[in-house]
Amino acid sequence: ATLPKPTDGREQAISSLSGKAYGNIDFGGQFSSVTGDSARFQRYRDLRDGPLADNVLLNRRDETWTLRAAAVKPGYRDQRFTADYRLVGKVKAFFDWNQIPLFISSDTRTLYSEVSPGVFRLPDAMQASNQAGTTTIRDFVGSATQFDLRTRRDIGQFDFVYTANRDLDLKFNVTNTRRNGAIPYGASFGFSNDIELPAPIDQRTTDAKASLEWANRDALVSIGWDGSWFNNNVDAMIWDNPLKITDSPSYSSAYSDGRGPAQARMALWPDNTMQYVHGTGSFSTPARGRLTAYLAVGASKQNEALLPHTINSLIPVVPLARPTAEAEIRNTMFNVLYVARPFRPFMVNARYRYNDLDNRTPPFEMFGRVRFDGVLDDASAAEPPEFYSVKRENFDVDGTFSGLPFTSIKVGYGSAISDRTFRIFEKTNENTFRVSADSTGNRYVTLRALFENSVRTGKALDEELLIDIGEQPGMRHFDIADRDRKRFTLIATVMPISTLGFNASAAVAREDYPESEFGLRDVDSNQYSAGVDFLPSDRVGVNLTYAWERYGTLSASRTASPGDQFTDPRRNWFTDYAGKVSNIDAVVDLAAVAPKTDVRLTINWSDVKDTYTYLLAPQTTLPAPSQLAPVLNELFRGTVDVTHRLTNRLRLGASYWYEDYNTEDFALGELTLTDIALPAVQPGVPVVPTSTLLLGYIYRPFTAHTGIVRLTYLW
Amino acid sequence: ASASDPKSKGPQLQQGYAGAEVCVTCHEGFDASINRTKHAFAKDPRTPMAKEGCESCHGPGEAHVQDPTSVKPRMFTKMSARDVNDTCTTCHNRGEHAMWKGSQHESRNLACTTCHSVHQPQSEKGFLKAKTQILLCAKCHVDKANKLDRSGHMPVREGKLECMSCHNVHGSKNVRLLRAGFTINETCTTCHAEKRGPTLWEHAPVRESCVTCHDPHGSSNERMLVAKAPFLCQRCHVSTRHPATIYDKTQLATSNRVFGRSCVSCHAQIHGSNHPSGNFLTR
């Protein structure tokens, strides 16, 4: 048996501990042309025109140490730098700086000015004239200013491992993530009011980990500590009401018309911390077994100062039970896993997991509340917060028989028990039976099949909780409701000859919620794929995969006011969701298609159609609904990459990307969100007053062409 | 033996072993391929080259040298998954790999060599048999890979995250081979720490599991929701007044329940509120 030998000096350097530096540097440029939604085109990328160093890599290795340093797109918003140093057998040090941009919209505009972080003001004249009724929001939208809506994460990570001896490692990691920018956020004054603001993001998360790990062939022991601190530099958001310049005292419909306060205040994400200590022990046991146990004990805490109930100056001050949140969840995690092979073709695998999220936040007495800064409710209407706790226990046992050539058959059982507070089912128990067969290792055929049947039942149902909040007593929250789930998956690969392979997969799943009169009633999921890999020579490789997926759900509801309507089944209606997805992925690699020239072609197409259809009950008393249009999302991406070797050390590369995104969305599309004040004025349509002031963030298509040229020098 | 000089016998060469210099006389190119890897560092006592070189993994080769036709060393392409894994986990039994035994992938008869090739890797790191993690994982999880093409997705296809950013495919303490923490939420909040809470007012299903409402692999809906609002919210909220209303085409231009952000236009603090009057998650 032989492997290809390195073809050039650089390759030889990589495969020897030569003491020489080697790597590559490239330089070129990127150029894009986009029509349509340029923000979505650059969602997590920075494709601005300009010079480009796509990949700069420096390596140096010796018998006792290595260094690898890399820079990707320095100077761009999605730049990344890494450095990896190893003192062989002693120290590993790794640094990573990764910037992830999120370009949300360049269509956004607003009438608000952010006068200080989190404080958004409107012109007083606008508020005054809108309050007087001489103008509406719509009269001012022409003066809204455009801004780019984006965020960026800067993630800095440092990993350090000191190897004290052959068995003992001391590990340390610190990761610091800074996130800046703004995201579209709801900032309503009432249920008939729709205000959108660029909520400020100015956050930092610092994570630190330290552990000591001792391991040899037969055992492992480790102890460690993990800590995480989240800090939000903007604790609250305050914004003007476009409909009011002065506060109003509390009145009952202010929660709906949005005309109560002159301004509002919202608590943004609170600072919080999480810390754990943990330990792991893992030991070889008789019968070729291994016993592994893990224990962690920790707490998440949040003690942010609480805002007053309202910023509305004409609503009396409602006392707070305490000045800070004093929120705390204690977490205990225990995990034990036993694997054994009592005789060669049989393996048994048992796992027990225990996770207790114990909410220790002290009760918070409510002396009243203020809805939407406009409506004061007295203490009798203000229910106190419910501090949610959940305890989970999972037990799984599997037996695997692998006595047949290349094949294993597994039979398993799992039990998942959850015990929680403040939900309609305080206890749920899910029993799962599964069987799988996996035939691998045969060069001609690989088969993987799995069938799983799960039954979840709830206990201690409290329908009173539903009735208290005006919910239908037959409604079940689908995440904890009784559920029967069946799932089957099959993956097959056939390689009749070494240069040709076919693959196919099928995944079919069905969920039924038999006790849910209302809410989610069933879920269907069908996924199929077929593909071919063809490698007729070292110079040609072709891969083609086509996948199609079908999804369906049915949920039930009842339009009803309190009284007779509440129990009238003729007011029932249903949402029948159907999702259809098609995907094509194709890759063609042509090495040396021309002298010293390699070419790679890729095609990637994704087409999604989601349809939500309203259905009515027999003898319905509801008006026939006008169905919403399907939601369409289609992305086509084709790329061509050409590399020409000018010399052993110099390569010329060029890439062309074509991307075409089409979308139609009844809620977020440009046909619906035609203006930042809705409904927009249309010729021939009577003008309707508006209390809407959006940002103009919409889903719209784009077509883009991107070209990249680069000259790469290898040393 | 040193990988830079595989033709020298190592100090720990035992009876029955031939030495790397003998192996490469026939198996050309394998010395270069192993030298590209960390396996080659003889000064690291945890590497094969610090022990018996090629034979650390492939077994004692002296008998094979004497009778190459009928005596074969360990050939990973022809071994059972169980035997392959036993060989690799002789050394790879700590850190990332500490939970491999009994993991989902091990118990489905996957071998280390199903995904990795020490001698002919296609990837820049991790000895993968495909150029990227997505391409590798898509061999079995094609539905997850396809979801990355949806309009709402995490920056995986842009190369800023990888499958392994969230999953430890070698085994984990968490469910679904998630890398961090002990619950789905703890993995999500490693990046989305602002939603970690705890807050004064909780939305119980949020505390229960992020994937009740979000599909982390991608979706066509805003913020990777598993269904479009208001239909997602109406799966649980069937109370009187506005939650249980049909929001149809006739209301598209006028109702904030259906256009734009839908329910979260008002219930913006859907993940939990720390405002004392935040019980409806509006402040």
Coordinates of N, CA and C in Angstrom, one line a residue, chain A residues 4-79:
Chain A
P4 N 0.1 8.9 -1.9 CA 0.9 9.9 -2.7 C 1.9 10.6 -1.9
K5 N 3.0 10.9 -2.5 CA 4.1 11.6 -1.9 C 3.8 13.1 -2.0
P6 N 4.3 13.9 -1.1 CA 4.2 15.3 -1.2 C 4.7 15.8 -2.5
T7 N 4.0 16.8 -3.1 CA 4.3 17.2 -4.4 C 5.2 18.5 -4.5
D8 N 5.2 19.2 -3.4 CA 6.1 20.4 -3.5 C 6.8 20.7 -2.2
G9 N 7.6 21.7 -2.2 CA 8.4 22.0 -1.0 C 7.5 22.3 0.2
R10 N 6.4 23.0 0.0 CA 5.6 23.3 1.1 C 5.0 22.1 1.7
E11 N 4.5 21.2 0.9 CA 3.9 20.0 1.4 C 4.9 19.1 2.1
Q12 N 6.2 19.1 1.6 CA 7.2 18.4 2.3 C 7.5 19.0 3.7
A13 N 7.4 20.3 3.7 CA 7.6 21.0 5.0 C 6.6 20.5 6.0
I14 N 5.3 20.5 5.5 CA 4.2 20.1 6.4 C 4.5 18.7 7.0
S15 N 5.0 17.8 6.1 CA 5.1 16.4 6.6 C 6.5 16.1 7.2
S16 N 7.2 17.1 7.5 CA 8.4 16.9 8.3 C 8.6 17.9 9.4
L17 N 9.2 17.5 10.4 CA 9.4 18.4 11.5 C 10.7 19.2 11.2
S18 N 10.6 20.1 10.2 CA 11.8 20.6 9.6 C 12.4 21.8 10.3
G19 N 11.7 22.5 11.2 CA 12.2 23.7 11.8 C 12.0 24.9 10.9
K20 N 11.5 24.7 9.7 CA 11.3 25.8 8.8 C 9.9 26.4 9.0
A21 N 9.8 27.6 8.7 CA 8.4 28.2 8.7 C 7.8 27.9 7.3
Y22 N 6.5 27.7 7.3 CA 5.8 27.5 6.1 C 4.4 28.0 6.2
G23 N 3.7 28.2 5.1 CA 2.4 28.7 5.2 C 2.0 29.3 3.9
N24 N 1.1 30.2 3.9 CA 0.7 30.9 2.7 C 0.1 32.3 3.0
I25 N 0.2 33.1 2.0 CA -0.4 34.4 2.1 C -1.1 34.7 0.8
D26 N -2.3 35.2 0.9 CA -2.9 35.5 -0.4 C -3.3 37.0 -0.3
F27 N -3.4 37.5 -1.5 CA -3.9 38.9 -1.6 C -4.6 39.1 -2.9
G28 N -5.7 39.8 -2.8 CA -6.5 40.0 -4.0 C -7.6 41.0 -3.6
G29 N -8.8 40.7 -4.1 CA -9.9 41.7 -3.9 C -11.2 41.0 -4.0
Q30 N -12.3 41.5 -3.4 CA -13.6 41.0 -3.6 C -14.5 42.1 -4.1
F31 N -15.5 41.7 -4.9 CA -16.3 42.7 -5.5 C -17.7 42.1 -5.7
S32 N -18.7 42.9 -5.2 CA -20.1 42.4 -5.3 C -21.0 43.3 -6.0
S33 N -22.0 42.8 -6.6 CA -23.1 43.6 -7.1 C -24.4 43.0 -6.7
V34 N -25.2 43.7 -6.0 CA -26.4 43.2 -5.4 C -27.6 44.1 -5.8
T35 N -28.7 43.4 -6.2 CA -29.9 44.2 -6.3 C -30.9 43.5 -5.3
G36 N -31.6 44.4 -4.6 CA -32.5 43.9 -3.6 C -32.0 44.0 -2.2
D37 N -32.3 43.0 -1.4 CA -32.0 43.1 0.0 C -30.5 42.9 0.3
S38 N -29.7 44.0 0.3 CA -28.2 43.8 0.5 C -27.9 43.3 1.9
A39 N -28.8 43.6 2.9 CA -28.5 43.2 4.2 C -28.6 41.7 4.4
R40 N -29.7 41.1 3.8 CA -29.8 39.6 3.9 C -28.7 39.0 3.1
F41 N -28.3 39.5 2.0 CA -27.2 39.0 1.2 C -25.9 38.9 2.1
Q42 N -25.7 39.9 3.0 CA -24.5 39.9 3.8 C -24.8 39.5 5.3
R43 N -25.9 38.7 5.5 CA -26.4 38.4 6.8 C -25.3 38.2 7.9
Y44 N -24.4 37.2 7.7 CA -23.4 36.9 8.6 C -22.0 37.2 7.9
R45 N -22.0 38.0 6.9 CA -20.7 38.1 6.1 C -20.5 39.6 5.9
D46 N -19.3 39.9 5.5 CA -18.9 41.2 5.1 C -18.4 41.1 3.7
L47 N -19.2 41.5 2.7 CA -18.8 41.3 1.3 C -18.7 42.7 0.6
R48 N -18.3 43.7 1.4 CA -18.0 45.0 0.8 C -16.8 44.9 -0.2
D49 N -16.9 45.7 -1.2 CA -15.8 45.7 -2.2 C -14.5 46.2 -1.5
G50 N -13.4 45.6 -1.9 CA -12.1 46.0 -1.4 C -11.1 45.0 -1.5
P51 N -9.9 45.4 -1.1 CA -8.8 44.4 -1.1 C -9.0 43.4 -0.1
L52 N -8.5 42.2 -0.4 CA -8.8 41.0 0.5 C -7.6 40.1 0.7
A53 N -7.3 39.9 2.0 CA -6.4 38.8 2.3 C -7.3 37.7 2.9
D54 N -7.7 36.8 2.0 CA -8.7 35.8 2.4 C -8.2 34.8 3.5
N55 N -6.9 34.5 3.4 CA -6.4 33.5 4.3 C -4.8 33.7 4.4
V56 N -4.4 34.0 5.6 CA -3.0 34.2 5.8 C -2.6 33.1 6.8
L57 N -1.6 32.3 6.5 CA -1.3 31.2 7.4 C 0.2 31.1 7.6
L58 N 0.6 31.0 8.9 CA 2.0 30.8 9.3 C 2.1 29.6 10.1
N59 N 3.0 28.7 9.7 CA 3.2 27.5 10.5 C 4.7 27.4 10.8
R60 N 5.0 26.9 11.9 CA 6.4 26.5 12.2 C 6.3 25.3 13.1
R61 N 7.1 24.3 12.8 CA 7.1 23.2 13.7 C 8.5 22.6 13.9
D62 N 8.7 22.1 15.0 CA 10.0 21.5 15.3 C 9.7 20.2 16.1
E63 N 10.7 19.5 16.5 CA 10.4 18.3 17.3 C 9.8 18.6 18.7
T64 N 10.0 19.8 19.1 CA 9.6 20.1 20.5 C 8.5 21.2 20.6
W65 N 8.2 21.9 19.5 CA 7.1 22.9 19.6 C 6.5 23.1 18.2
T66 N 5.3 23.6 18.2 CA 4.6 24.0 17.0 C 3.9 25.4 17.2
L67 N 3.8 26.1 16.1 CA 3.1 27.3 16.1 C 2.2 27.4 14.8
R68 N 1.0 27.7 15.0 CA 0.1 27.9 13.8 C -0.6 29.2 14.1
A69 N -0.5 30.1 13.2 CA -1.2 31.4 13.3 C -1.9 31.7 12.0
A70 N -3.1 32.1 12.1 CA -3.9 32.3 10.8 C -4.7 33.6 11.0
A71 N -4.9 34.2 9.8 CA -5.8 35.4 9.8 C -6.7 35.2 8.6
V72 N -8.0 35.4 8.8 CA -9.0 35.3 7.7 C -9.7 36.7 7.6
K73 N -9.6 37.2 6.4 CA -10.2 38.5 6.1 C -9.9 39.6 7.1
P74 N -8.7 39.8 7.4 CA -8.4 40.9 8.3 C -8.9 42.3 7.8
G75 N -9.5 43.0 8.7 CA -10.0 44.3 8.3 C -11.5 44.4 8.0
Y76 N -12.0 43.2 7.8 CA -13.5 43.1 7.5 C -14.2 42.8 8.8
R77 N -15.6 43.0 8.7 CA -16.4 42.8 9.9 C -16.4 41.3 10.3
D78 N -16.2 40.4 9.4 CA -16.2 39.0 9.7 C -14.8 38.4 9.8
Q79 N -13.8 39.3 10.2 CA -12.4 38.8 10.3 C -12.3 37.8 11.5

